[in-house]
């Protein structure tokens, strides 16, 4: 699979990354190399291999449905760039 | 009709757990903003979510009750998108291995039964709540991480009525299984509608999606509106554009949401912080064995045990609260037909009028059972019973106390009644003549006069007999 300029711009947009237009070619090359490297995996025959859902051989890590105290509101909000009315103030959303 | 409407639903239901899906924060509704959060549900760096045991149990219950296959192996995935109500910038959900798949639910519309396919049920976390005012947008994250199940149907519904019937059925299933309290005014049950139209026999048309409808009425009206809109567009020669639309129930119209994510490219991947859920046969069959009685099971029982009609039984089991109230009432009075009539008639009318639920009615099943008994023992008449019921709603007093305090017990003292009967007959000689000449109707008038004089307290049967008896004495 060949990575294109459009792919890089699209992915950057999805991730809300602002990238300089004259850097796009550089990313096409760098990301392309990473993908090429990973592409080696596709050369392995995995016909009889079960898909891996998780890398750890662990299952069913569950907790009881028992409440524990939450954070004080002041603490919950203290690192917010902007707060008011007991809430996180966020960019205005038009519904 | 020339066009066929094709509807699929996605139903989000908040699970009735005490704590959130991945942390111990309370899920109680109505707390002050941002007082039920912690580093996990706020999405702070370095935290580790741990799945709530009850969430798995409730999802499996919902799956069994909707005839789904329960996955022996399922896992959690991240659904990535940016929105201010989602602190982590991803929602933990399930993508390719949901906990339940391939179910079905039977609905009944105007006496016609139909099976609606369920594609899947998966577990996921709710997002926060955004409050808007003129000064800006404010995020309250109390709801972040509240556990949800999302029930996704096949595009099997063909009308607003069918969509509503299905949604109501799901609500009653979730209530009966105690998976969700389904409080719609608190957003515990929300519907997304996928809808397209086509000429009969054509392949599926392009669909639109309407999100977050939170009442049955809104669901029904949104479907009707959107179907009309799409048919109109097609008739005008326009193409339907695949889009998300917002329903405005006050204006009864929908409009296109342009802002939100252009493409549905959520880049799902397995959540590396959460390990797979592996369920044993024993676990699943244990839940199945302990599943509370489902509405259709109760309905069949009502019809068989108590000879109720299909229609009556269906209405009673539609709400778990009503069904339970009904059963407890019958335990007391042993008269299912009367208990059903009171619940479906005067009680439900008053509840609608006052906008209250049966729990808020102010009286217990024992009280209603007592009322039925008072009538069956001829202590009061049915029409006095209606007065007593009204008083029960208003004061919450026991029916026997109301009857005593207001002196409503039926007059069954023949001596006392006979005097009145003679008086009324003397005052209405024409009616007496009519009756003598065989006009049976005249007796009704005389009985009516006596009922009026006694404010409905006379035993009408006894009055009838007394009139006949007095004919010879006049
Ligand atoms: Zn939390």
Coordinates of C-alpha atoms and ligand atoms in Angstrom, one line a residue:
Chain A
X1 CA 0.0 0.0 0.0
X2 CA 1.4 3.3 -1.1
X3 CA 0.9 6.2 1.3
X4 CA -0.3 9.4 -0.5
X5 CA -0.2 13.1 0.3
X6 CA -4.0 13.0 0.7
X7 CA -3.7 10.2 3.3
X8 CA -1.3 12.3 5.3
X9 CA -3.5 15.4 5.2
X10 CA -6.6 13.3 6.0
X11 CA -5.0 11.6 9.0
X12 CA -3.6 14.8 10.3
X13 CA -7.1 16.3 10.1
X14 CA -8.7 13.4 11.9
X15 CA -6.1 13.8 14.7
X16 CA -6.6 17.6 14.7
X17 CA -2.9 18.1 13.9
X18 CA -1.9 21.3 12.1
X19 CA 0.9 20.5 9.7
X20 CA 2.9 22.8 7.5
X21 CA 2.1 22.3 3.8
X22 CA 5.8 22.0 2.8
X23 CA 6.2 19.3 5.5
X24 CA 3.7 17.0 3.9
X25 CA 6.2 15.3 1.6
X26 CA 8.5 14.6 4.5
X27 CA 5.7 12.9 6.4
X28 CA 4.6 10.9 3.4
X29 CA 8.2 9.5 3.2
X30 CA 8.6 8.9 7.0
X31 CA 5.2 7.4 7.6
X32 CA 5.5 5.4 4.3
X33 CA 8.7 3.8 5.6
X34 CA 7.0 2.8 8.8
X35 CA 4.1 1.2 6.9
X36 CA 6.4 -0.6 4.6
X37 CA 8.2 -2.0 7.5
X38 CA 5.0 -3.2 9.1
X39 CA 3.9 -4.6 5.7
X40 CA 6.4 -7.4 6.2
X41 CA 3.9 -8.9 8.6
X42 CA 1.5 -9.4 5.7
X43 CA 4.0 -11.8 4.1
X44 CA 3.6 -14.3 6.9
X45 CA 1.0 -17.0 6.4
X46 CA -1.5 -16.7 9.2
X47 CA -4.1 -19.1 7.9
X48 CA -4.2 -21.2 11.0
X49 CA -3.4 -18.5 13.5
X50 CA -6.2 -17.1 15.7
X51 CA -6.5 -13.3 15.7
X52 CA -5.0 -11.7 18.7
X53 CA -7.5 -9.7 20.7
X54 CA -5.1 -8.7 23.3
X55 CA -1.3 -8.9 23.8
X56 CA -1.6 -10.0 27.5
X57 CA -2.7 -13.5 28.3
X58 CA -5.1 -12.2 30.9
X59 CA -8.9 -12.2 30.9
X60 CA -11.9 -11.1 33.1
X61 CA -10.3 -8.4 35.2
X62 CA -13.4 -7.1 36.8
X63 CA -14.4 -5.0 39.8
X64 CA -17.4 -5.1 42.2
X65 CA -20.1 -2.5 41.7
X66 CA -19.3 -0.7 44.9
X67 CA -19.1 3.1 45.0
X68 CA -15.9 4.9 46.2
X69 CA -15.7 8.6 46.9
X70 CA -15.2 10.9 43.9
X71 CA -12.9 13.9 43.6
X72 CA -13.9 17.1 45.2
X73 CA -15.1 19.4 42.4
X74 CA -12.3 21.9 43.0
X75 CA -9.8 19.2 42.5
X76 CA -11.6 17.8 39.4
X77 CA -11.5 21.2 37.8
X78 CA -8.2 22.5 39.0
X79 CA -6.2 21.7 35.9
X80 CA -8.9 22.9 33.4
X81 CA -7.6 25.7 31.1
X82 CA -11.0 27.3 31.7
X83 CA -13.7 26.7 34.2
X84 CA -16.9 28.4 35.4
X85 CA -20.2 27.5 37.0
X86 CA -18.8 24.3 38.4
X87 CA -18.0 23.1 34.9
X88 CA -15.2 22.7 32.4
X89 CA -15.7 25.7 30.1
X90 CA -15.2 24.4 26.6
X91 CA -15.2 26.0 23.1
X92 CA -18.8 27.0 22.2
X93 CA -20.6 24.2 20.6
X94 CA -23.4 24.9 18.2
X95 CA -25.9 22.0 18.2
Chain B
X1 CA -49.0 3.3 -0.5
X2 CA -46.4 3.6 -3.2
X3 CA -43.4 3.9 -0.9
X4 CA -42.1 1.5 1.7
X5 CA -40.4 3.0 4.8
X6 CA -37.4 1.1 6.2
X7 CA -36.4 1.7 9.8
X8 CA -33.6 0.4 12.0
X9 CA -33.1 1.6 15.6
X10 CA -30.2 2.0 17.8
X11 CA -31.3 2.1 21.4
X12 CA -29.0 3.4 24.2
X13 CA -29.9 2.4 27.7
X14 CA -28.2 3.4 30.9
X15 CA -27.6 0.4 33.1
X16 CA -28.9 0.4 36.6
X17 CA -25.6 0.0 38.3
X18 CA -24.4 1.9 41.4
X19 CA -21.1 2.8 39.9
X20 CA -19.7 3.8 36.5
X21 CA -18.4 1.3 34.0
X22 CA -14.7 1.7 34.6
X23 CA -14.4 3.4 38.0
X24 CA -16.1 3.6 41.4
X25 CA -17.8 7.0 40.9
X26 CA -21.5 7.0 41.6
X27 CA -24.0 7.0 38.8
X28 CA -26.8 8.7 40.8
X29 CA -28.8 11.2 38.7
X30 CA -29.2 14.8 39.6
X31 CA -25.9 15.5 41.6
X32 CA -24.2 18.9 41.4
X33 CA -22.1 19.3 38.2
X34 CA -18.8 17.5 38.3
X35 CA -19.1 16.1 41.8
X36 CA -19.1 12.5 40.5
X37 CA -15.8 12.3 38.7
X38 CA -12.3 10.8 39.2
X39 CA -9.1 10.6 37.3
X40 CA -10.4 7.5 35.4
X41 CA -13.6 9.0 34.1
X42 CA -12.0 12.4 33.5
X43 CA -9.5 10.7 31.3
X44 CA -6.4 11.9 33.1
X45 CA -3.1 10.4 32.0
X46 CA -1.8 7.2 33.6
X47 CA -5.0 5.8 35.0
X48 CA -6.3 2.3 34.5
X49 CA -9.9 1.5 33.8
X50 CA -11.4 -1.7 35.4
X51 CA -14.7 -3.1 34.1
X52 CA -17.6 -3.2 36.4
X53 CA -18.8 -6.8 37.0
X54 CA -22.5 -5.8 37.0
X55 CA -22.2 -4.3 33.5
X56 CA -21.3 -7.7 32.1
X57 CA -24.1 -9.3 34.0
X58 CA -26.7 -6.8 32.9
X59 CA -25.6 -6.9 29.2
X60 CA -25.8 -10.7 29.3
X61 CA -29.3 -10.5 30.9
X62 CA -30.5 -8.1 28.2
X63 CA -29.0 -10.4 25.5
X64 CA -30.7 -13.5 26.9
X65 CA -34.1 -11.7 27.2
X66 CA -33.8 -10.7 23.5
X67 CA -32.8 -14.1 22.3
X68 CA -29.3 -13.2 21.4
X69 CA -26.2 -15.4 21.2
X70 CA -24.0 -14.5 24.1
X71 CA -20.4 -14.2 23.1
X72 CA -18.0 -16.5 24.9
X73 CA -15.3 -14.1 24.1
X74 CA -15.7 -10.3 23.7
X75 CA -13.4 -7.3 24.1
X76 CA -13.5 -3.5 24.5
X77 CA -12.4 -1.1 21.8
X78 CA -11.6 2.6 21.5
X79 CA -13.8 4.7 19.2
X80 CA -11.9 7.9 18.5
X81 CA -13.4 11.3 17.9
X82 CA -13.1 14.8 19.3
X83 CA -16.0 16.4 21.1
X84 CA -16.1 18.5 24.2
X85 CA -18.3 16.0 26.1
X86 CA -15.6 13.3 25.7
X87 CA -12.6 14.0 27.9
X88 CA -10.4 11.2 26.6
X89 CA -11.2 12.0 22.9
X90 CA -12.2 8.3 22.6
X91 CA -15.2 6.4 23.8
X92 CA -14.6 2.9 25.1
X93 CA -17.1 0.7 23.3
X94 CA -17.2 -2.7 21.5
X95 CA -16.5 -3.0 17.8
X96 CA -16.1 -6.4 16.2
X97 CA -16.7 -8.7 19.1
X98 CA -19.8 -7.4 20.9
X99 CA -21.1 -9.3 24.0
X100 CA -24.4 -10.2 22.3
X101 CA -25.4 -10.9 18.7
X102 CA -28.2 -12.2 16.5
X103 CA -31.3 -11.8 18.6
X104 CA -34.9 -11.1 18.0
X105 CA -37.9 -9.6 19.7
X106 CA -41.6 -10.1 18.8
X107 CA -43.8 -7.0 18.5
X108 CA -47.6 -6.8 18.2
X109 CA -49.1 -3.9 16.1
X110 CA -52.9 -3.8 15.9
X111 CA -53.1 -7.5 16.5
X112 CA -50.4 -8.4 13.9
X113 CA -47.3 -10.1 15.3
X114 CA -43.9 -9.4 13.7
X115 CA -40.3 -10.4 14.6
X116 CA -37.7 -7.7 14.6
X117 CA -34.1 -8.8 14.3
X118 CA -31.4 -7.6 16.7
X119 CA -28.0 -7.3 15.1
X120 CA -26.1 -6.8 18.3
X121 CA -25.9 -5.5 21.8
X122 CA -22.7 -4.0 23.0
X123 CA -21.5 -2.3 26.2
X124 CA -20.0 1.2 26.2
X125 CA -19.6 4.3 28.3
X126 CA -21.7 7.4 28.2
X127 CA -20.3 10.8 27.4
X128 CA -20.6 14.0 29.6
X129 CA -23.3 16.5 29.4
X130 CA -22.9 19.9 27.7
X131 CA -24.8 22.9 29.0
X132 CA -25.2 25.8 26.7
X133 CA -26.1 29.4 27.4
X134 CA -25.3 32.8 25.8
X135 CA -21.9 32.9 27.6
X136 CA -20.6 29.6 26.3
X137 CA -20.6 25.8 26.6
X138 CA -20.0 24.1 29.9
X139 CA -19.1 20.4 30.4
X140 CA -20.5 18.4 33.3
X141 CA -18.7 15.1 33.4
X142 CA -20.9 13.3 36.0
X143 CA -22.4 11.2 33.2
X144 CA -19.0 10.4 31.7
X145 CA -18.4 6.7 32.1
X146 CA -22.0 5.8 33.1
X147 CA -22.5 2.3 31.6
X148 CA -24.7 1.9 28.6
X149 CA -25.8 -0.9 26.4
X150 CA -26.5 -0.1 22.7
X151 CA -29.1 -2.3 21.1
X152 CA -28.8 -2.3 17.3
X153 CA -31.7 -3.7 15.2
X154 CA -31.9 -5.0 11.7
X155 CA -33.8 -2.6 9.3
X156 CA -36.9 -4.6 9.9
X157 CA -39.5 -2.0 10.9
X158 CA -41.8 -0.5 8.3
X159 CA -43.8 2.2 10.1
X160 CA -43.7 4.7 13.0
X161 CA -46.1 2.4 14.8
X162 CA -43.8 -0.6 14.5
X163 CA -40.8 1.5 15.6
X164 CA -42.7 2.6 18.6
X165 CA -44.0 -0.8 19.5
X166 CA -40.4 -2.2 19.3
X167 CA -39.1 0.6 21.5
X168 CA -41.8 0.0 24.1
X169 CA -41.1 -3.7 24.0
X170 CA -37.4 -3.1 24.7
X171 CA -38.3 -0.7 27.5
X172 CA -40.5 -3.3 29.2
X173 CA -37.8 -6.1 28.7
X174 CA -35.1 -3.9 30.3
X175 CA -37.4 -3.0 33.2
X176 CA -38.5 -6.6 33.8
X177 CA -34.9 -7.8 33.8
X178 CA -33.9 -4.9 36.1
X179 CA -31.1 -4.0 33.7
X180 CA -32.2 -0.4 33.5
X181 CA -34.7 1.8 35.2
X182 CA -35.6 3.3 31.8
X183 CA -36.4 6.7 33.2
X184 CA -36.9 8.5 30.0
X185 CA -37.0 12.0 31.5
X186 CA -33.5 11.3 32.9
X187 CA -32.2 10.1 29.5
X188 CA -31.9 6.5 30.6
X189 CA -33.4 5.3 27.3
X190 CA -32.6 7.1 24.0
X191 CA -33.3 6.2 20.4
X192 CA -31.4 6.8 17.2
X193 CA -33.4 6.2 14.0
X194 CA -32.0 5.1 10.7
X195 CA -34.5 5.6 8.0
X196 CA -34.8 5.3 4.3
X197 CA -37.6 5.0 1.8
X198 CA -37.9 3.0 -1.4
X199 CA -40.5 2.0 -3.9
X200 CA -41.8 -1.5 -3.2
X201 CA -39.4 -4.1 -4.5
X202 CA -36.5 -1.7 -5.0
X203 CA -33.1 -2.1 -3.3
X204 CA -32.6 -0.1 0.0
X205 CA -32.5 3.7 -0.4
X206 CA -30.0 6.1 1.1
X207 CA -30.6 6.4 4.8
X208 CA -30.4 9.3 7.2
X209 CA -29.9 9.1 11.0
X210 CA -31.7 11.0 13.7
X211 CA -30.0 10.9 17.1
X212 CA -31.1 11.1 20.7
X213 CA -34.8 10.9 20.6
X214 CA -35.9 10.6 24.2
X215 CA -39.6 9.8 24.2
X216 CA -41.9 7.4 22.3
X217 CA -43.8 10.4 21.0
X218 CA -40.7 12.0 19.6
X219 CA -39.7 8.7 18.0
X220 CA -43.0 8.3 16.3
X221 CA -43.2 11.8 15.1
X222 CA -39.6 11.9 13.9
X223 CA -40.2 8.8 11.8
X224 CA -43.3 10.2 10.3
X225 CA -41.7 13.5 9.5
X226 CA -38.5 12.0 8.0
X227 CA -40.4 9.5 5.9
X228 CA -42.5 12.4 4.4
X229 CA -39.5 14.5 3.9
X230 CA -37.6 11.8 2.0
X231 CA -40.6 10.9 -0.2
X232 CA -41.1 14.6 -1.0
X233 CA -37.4 15.0 -2.0
X234 CA -37.6 11.9 -4.2
X235 CA -40.8 13.1 -5.8
X236 CA -39.1 16.4 -6.6
X237 CA -36.4 14.5 -8.3
X238 CA -33.8 15.1 -5.6
X239 CA -31.3 12.6 -4.2
X240 CA -31.4 11.7 -0.5
X241 CA -28.1 12.7 1.1
X242 CA -26.7 10.4 3.8
X243 CA -26.5 12.6 6.8
X244 CA -27.2 13.0 10.5
X245 CA -30.3 15.0 11.3
X246 CA -31.4 16.6 14.6
X247 CA -35.1 16.2 15.6
X248 CA -36.7 19.3 17.2
X249 CA -39.8 17.9 19.0
X250 CA -41.2 21.4 19.8
X251 CA -41.1 22.4 16.1
X252 CA -41.9 18.9 14.9
X253 CA -39.2 19.0 12.2
X254 CA -35.7 17.8 11.7
X255 CA -32.7 19.7 10.3
X256 CA -29.3 18.7 9.0
X257 CA -26.4 18.7 11.4
X258 CA -23.5 19.8 9.3
X259 CA -20.9 20.5 12.0
X260 CA -20.2 17.0 13.5
X261 CA -17.6 14.7 12.2
X262 CA -17.5 14.8 8.4
X263 CA -16.6 11.2 7.9
X264 CA -17.5 8.3 10.3
X265 CA -13.8 7.4 10.6
X266 CA -13.5 6.4 14.2
X267 CA -10.3 4.4 13.8
X268 CA -11.5 1.7 16.3
X269 CA -8.8 -0.4 17.9
X270 CA -8.7 -2.8 20.9
X271 CA -8.3 -0.9 24.2
X272 CA -4.9 -2.0 25.5
X273 CA -5.9 -1.1 29.1
X274 CA -8.8 -3.6 29.2
X275 CA -8.5 -7.3 28.8
X276 CA -11.0 -9.6 27.1
X277 CA -14.2 -10.8 28.7
X278 CA -14.5 -14.6 28.6
X279 CA -17.8 -16.1 29.7
X280 CA -18.3 -19.8 30.6
X281 CA -21.4 -21.8 29.9
X282 CA -22.0 -22.1 33.6
X283 CA -22.0 -18.3 34.0
X284 CA -24.4 -17.8 31.2
X285 CA -26.9 -20.5 32.2
X286 CA -26.8 -19.3 35.8
X287 CA -27.9 -15.8 34.7
X288 CA -30.6 -17.4 32.5
X289 CA -31.9 -19.4 35.4
X290 CA -32.2 -16.4 37.6
X291 CA -33.8 -14.1 35.0
X292 CA -36.9 -12.4 36.3
X293 CA -40.2 -13.4 34.6
X294 CA -40.5 -11.6 31.3
X295 CA -43.6 -9.7 30.2
X296 CA -44.8 -12.3 27.7
X297 CA -44.5 -15.0 30.3
X298 CA -46.6 -13.0 32.8
X299 CA -49.1 -12.2 30.0
X300 CA -49.6 -15.9 29.2
X301 CA -50.1 -16.6 33.0
X302 CA -52.7 -13.8 33.3
X303 CA -54.7 -15.2 30.4
X304 CA -54.5 -18.8 31.6
X305 CA -54.8 -18.4 35.4
X306 CA -57.2 -15.5 35.5
X307 CA -59.0 -15.7 32.2
X308 CA -58.0 -12.2 31.2
X309 CA -58.3 -11.2 27.6
X310 CA -55.2 -10.9 25.3
X311 CA -55.9 -7.1 25.2
X312 CA -56.2 -6.7 29.0
X313 CA -53.2 -8.8 29.7
X314 CA -51.0 -7.0 27.2
X315 CA -51.9 -3.6 28.7
X316 CA -51.1 -4.8 32.3
X317 CA -47.7 -6.3 31.5
X318 CA -46.6 -3.3 29.4
X319 CA -45.3 -1.8 32.6
X320 CA -43.6 -3.8 35.2
X321 CA -44.8 -1.5 38.0
X322 CA -48.4 -1.9 36.9
X323 CA -48.1 -5.7 36.5
X324 CA -46.5 -6.1 39.9
X325 CA -49.2 -3.8 41.5
X326 CA -51.9 -5.8 39.7
X327 CA -50.5 -9.2 41.0
X328 CA -50.3 -7.9 44.6
X329 CA -53.9 -6.6 44.4
X330 CA -55.2 -9.9 43.2
X331 CA -53.4 -11.6 46.1
X332 CA -55.6 -9.5 48.4
X333 CA -59.0 -9.5 46.6
X334 CA -58.7 -12.7 44.5
X335 CA -60.7 -10.9 41.8
X336 CA -58.4 -10.4 38.8
X337 CA -61.0 -9.0 36.5
X338 CA -62.0 -6.2 38.9
X339 CA -58.4 -5.4 39.8
X340 CA -57.6 -5.2 36.0
X341 CA -60.6 -3.0 35.3
X342 CA -59.7 -0.5 38.1
X343 CA -56.1 -0.4 37.0
X344 CA -56.8 0.1 33.3
X345 CA -59.8 2.4 33.9
X346 CA -60.1 4.9 36.6
X347 CA -56.6 4.5 38.0
X348 CA -54.8 4.9 34.7
X349 CA -57.0 7.8 33.7
X350 CA -56.2 9.6 37.0
X351 CA -52.5 8.8 36.7
X352 CA -52.5 10.3 33.2
X353 CA -54.4 13.3 34.3
X354 CA -52.0 14.0 37.2
X355 CA -48.9 12.9 35.2
X356 CA -47.9 10.4 38.0
X357 CA -46.8 6.8 38.1
X358 CA -48.4 4.1 40.1
X359 CA -45.8 4.4 42.8
X360 CA -46.8 8.0 43.2
X361 CA -50.5 7.2 43.4
X362 CA -50.4 7.4 47.2
X363 CA -52.0 4.0 47.9
X364 CA -50.8 0.4 47.9
X365 CA -52.0 -2.8 46.2
X366 CA -53.4 -3.8 49.6
X367 CA -55.6 -0.7 49.5
X368 CA -56.9 -1.4 46.0
X369 CA -57.6 -5.0 47.0
X370 CA -59.6 -3.7 50.0
X371 CA -61.6 -1.5 47.7
X372 CA -62.5 -4.4 45.4
X373 CA -63.5 -6.4 48.5
X374 CA -65.7 -3.6 49.8
X375 CA -67.6 -3.6 46.5
X376 CA -67.7 -7.4 46.2
X377 CA -69.2 -7.6 49.7
X378 CA -71.8 -5.0 48.8
X379 CA -70.5 -2.7 51.5
X380 CA -70.4 0.0 48.8
X381 CA -71.5 0.2 45.2
X382 CA -69.2 0.5 42.2
X383 CA -70.1 4.2 41.8
X384 CA -69.3 4.9 45.4
X385 CA -66.1 2.9 44.8
X386 CA -65.1 5.5 42.3
X387 CA -65.6 8.3 44.9
X388 CA -63.5 6.3 47.4
X389 CA -60.7 5.8 44.8
X390 CA -60.6 9.6 44.1
X391 CA -60.3 10.1 47.9
X392 CA -57.5 7.5 48.0
X393 CA -55.5 9.4 45.4
X394 CA -56.1 12.7 47.3
X395 CA -55.6 11.6 50.9
X396 CA -53.9 8.2 50.8
X397 CA -56.3 6.9 53.4
X398 CA -57.4 3.3 53.5
X399 CA -60.7 2.7 51.6
X400 CA -62.4 1.3 54.8
X401 CA -61.5 4.4 56.7
X402 CA -62.8 6.7 53.9
X403 CA -66.1 4.7 53.8
X404 CA -66.5 5.1 57.5
X405 CA -65.4 8.8 57.8
X406 CA -67.6 9.9 54.9
X407 CA -70.5 7.5 55.9
X408 CA -70.5 6.0 52.4
X409 CA -71.5 2.4 53.3
X410 CA -74.4 1.2 51.4
X411 CA -77.9 1.5 53.0
X412 CA -79.0 -2.1 53.3
X413 CA -81.4 -1.6 56.2
X414 CA -84.7 -2.7 54.7
X415 CA -86.8 -0.9 57.3
X416 CA -85.1 2.5 56.7
X417 CA -85.1 2.1 53.0
X418 CA -88.7 1.0 52.8
X419 CA -90.0 4.3 54.3
X420 CA -88.1 6.2 51.6
X421 CA -89.4 4.0 48.9
X422 CA -93.0 4.5 49.9
X423 CA -92.5 8.2 50.1
X424 CA -91.0 8.4 46.6
X425 CA -93.8 6.3 45.2
X426 CA -96.4 8.5 46.7
X427 CA -94.7 11.5 45.3
X428 CA -94.7 10.0 41.8
X429 CA -98.1 8.4 41.2
X430 CA -97.7 8.6 37.4
X431 CA -94.6 6.3 37.5
X432 CA -96.4 3.9 39.8
X433 CA -99.3 3.8 37.4
X434 CA -96.9 3.2 34.5
X435 CA -95.3 0.4 36.3
X436 CA -98.6 -1.2 37.2
X437 CA -99.6 -1.1 33.5
X438 CA -96.4 -3.0 32.6
X439 CA -94.0 -0.2 31.7
X440 CA -90.9 -1.7 33.3
X441 CA -88.9 1.4 32.5
X442 CA -90.7 3.3 35.2
X443 CA -88.9 1.3 37.9
X444 CA -85.6 2.8 36.7
X445 CA -86.9 6.3 37.3
X446 CA -88.1 5.4 40.9
X447 CA -84.8 3.7 41.7
X448 CA -83.0 6.8 40.4
X449 CA -85.0 9.1 42.7
X450 CA -84.0 7.0 45.7
X451 CA -80.4 6.8 44.7
X452 CA -80.4 10.6 44.4
X453 CA -82.0 11.0 47.8
X454 CA -79.4 8.7 49.4
X455 CA -76.5 10.1 47.4
X456 CA -75.9 6.8 45.8
X457 CA -75.7 4.9 49.1
X458 CA -78.8 2.8 48.7
X459 CA -78.3 -0.8 47.6
X460 CA -80.0 -0.6 44.2
X461 CA -80.9 -4.3 44.2
X462 CA -82.7 -4.0 47.5
X463 CA -84.5 -0.8 46.3
X464 CA -85.7 -2.7 43.3
X465 CA -87.2 -5.4 45.4
X466 CA -88.7 -3.0 47.8
X467 CA -90.5 -1.1 45.0
X468 CA -92.1 -4.3 43.8
X469 CA -93.1 -5.2 47.3
X470 CA -94.6 -1.8 47.9
X471 CA -96.7 -1.9 44.8
X472 CA -99.3 -4.0 46.7
X473 CA -99.3 -1.6 49.7
X474 CA -100.0 1.5 47.7
Ligands
LIG1 ZN1 -14.8 8.1 38.0

